[in-house]
Amino acid sequence: MKPQLLIASPVSGSGKTTFTLGLLRVLQQRGLRTQTFKCGTDCIDTQYHSIAAGYDSVNLDAWLASDSHIQSVYNKYAEKADVCITEGSMGLFDGYNRMQGSNAHIARLLKIPVILVLNARATAYSVAPVLYGFKHFENLVHVAGVIFNQVASSVHLNLLREACVDAGVECLGYLPIIDDFKLPSRHSGLTLTARRSIDKQIDQIASLVDKYVNVDKLLSLCERIFPCQHILPYISDSELENRPITNSKKLRIAIARDPAFCFLSRETIDSLSRNGQITYFSPVYGSDLPEADLVYIPGGYPELFARQLYRRKRLFGQLRNYIENGGKLLAECGGMLLLSHSITVRRGGTAYEMADIFPFNFTVTDSRVCTGYRQMNYRKLMLRGYESHYTEQLITSENLIPAASVYTMRGNTVPSSFYRHNNAYASLVRWYWGVNDMLDLWSDEDLL
């Protein structure tokens, strides 16, 4: 038995991330090891979780992976934890197809209770039917309690508590109106300075959680049997550790990791580590490319650091030499921008030259031009992933032929494709590597 819960809200913007970070820091201050998870593909909140709790957070997405795989991932990472906290995304029942893929789907799958965070700034007793509806809408989803955010006064709080009594939902506390608490823009790089600022703000919110929320009661209400039972039939081959290693030789694997390339999945790192020794390098801070048999450049925000990256001529040369000599490389999302001809940070702005390995020019736009789940069949791989960026792509060579087409979850083609040059692959999609082995991209060739 251990406390396990999913923090969700009726709608986005209710304050669940704020409360989650404060609660994580409170538990850390109590000496408890908390394993955090994030519903969906969000790579920003997982970084916030890691700052607050001191351990890597893990994504759980019911479209990218099977239910059985999600249960396996949850049990694997939560095994050594004292407390397990999953933060939802959007509203509790918002999925890719009605409730499928929603926070409620994950809570039901893992058999963990839900704690609602409800923004009460512009409401009072009217929360009663909202709470009643969320409690009774789906019998297999257990709403264990509610935390109110943006509470103005003791009178306001009393009205909210009366609503809880009438709705049959436990009130576990509240957070007062905090006008000076604001996390950095989601489209920003988590530099060391930004991390220090976030860490300080998390301490501030933790003091409020400790003061106004009954944390002990919350943990007691959410104690559940661990591990969660797998659904049947159990698909054992959904876990990479149960598959034979693609290559018996331990490979040297280099991964770009810094504020510009920060969209690193815990599952991806662990799956790669099975095949060799991982070394990290930083394009932003001027690291050389390590000696490597495989290079992985993940997503992030290279456009925010275009000026610094532009100066990394030595690294660009090393990447070009590595690829021209047959080196195996995968660049995803922001990693693809690094390998392009140029990045223009805004329309009409300066075009910063990049590594010039793939014939693309990228321009950052003011609005999100491409977002959604993606899928692709390449060789024997059936890949699923997520695409989200603020860039427009211009192909500057008529000779470039995509290695594979990319589709939406409903099978419609998208402008983004999967490209190959020698043994280097590039895509604007962040693929999920918890199910597939990245080395299978080169399955028809001699592995090093």
Tab-separated table of C-alpha atoms in Angstrom, residues 146-154 157 160-161 171-176 208-209 211-214:
chain	number	residue	atom	x	y	z
A	146	VAL	CA	-11.150	18.619	-4.069
A	147	ILE	CA	-8.671	21.461	-3.586
A	148	PHE	CA	-9.989	24.955	-4.286
A	149	ASN	CA	-7.722	27.468	-5.950
A	150	GLN	CA	-7.991	31.288	-5.857
A	151	VAL	CA	-10.059	31.471	-2.656
A	152	ALA	CA	-10.660	35.093	-1.674
A	153	SER	CA	-11.701	34.952	2.001
A	154	SER	CA	-12.954	32.824	4.865
A	157	LEU	CA	-14.230	29.247	1.733
A	160	LEU	CA	-17.281	26.275	-0.987
A	161	ARG	CA	-17.222	23.849	1.937
A	171	CYS	CA	-12.828	19.331	0.805
A	172	LEU	CA	-9.107	18.877	1.433
A	173	GLY	CA	-8.132	22.527	1.551
A	174	TYR	CA	-7.457	25.495	-0.651
A	175	LEU	CA	-4.957	27.974	-2.016
A	176	PRO	CA	-5.539	31.701	-1.626
A	208	LEU	CA	0.870	27.702	1.181
A	209	VAL	CA	0.053	24.057	0.503
A	211	LYS	CA	-0.550	25.787	5.583
A	212	TYR	CA	-3.926	25.522	3.852
A	213	VAL	CA	-4.175	21.915	2.593
A	214	ASN	CA	-4.645	18.837	4.777
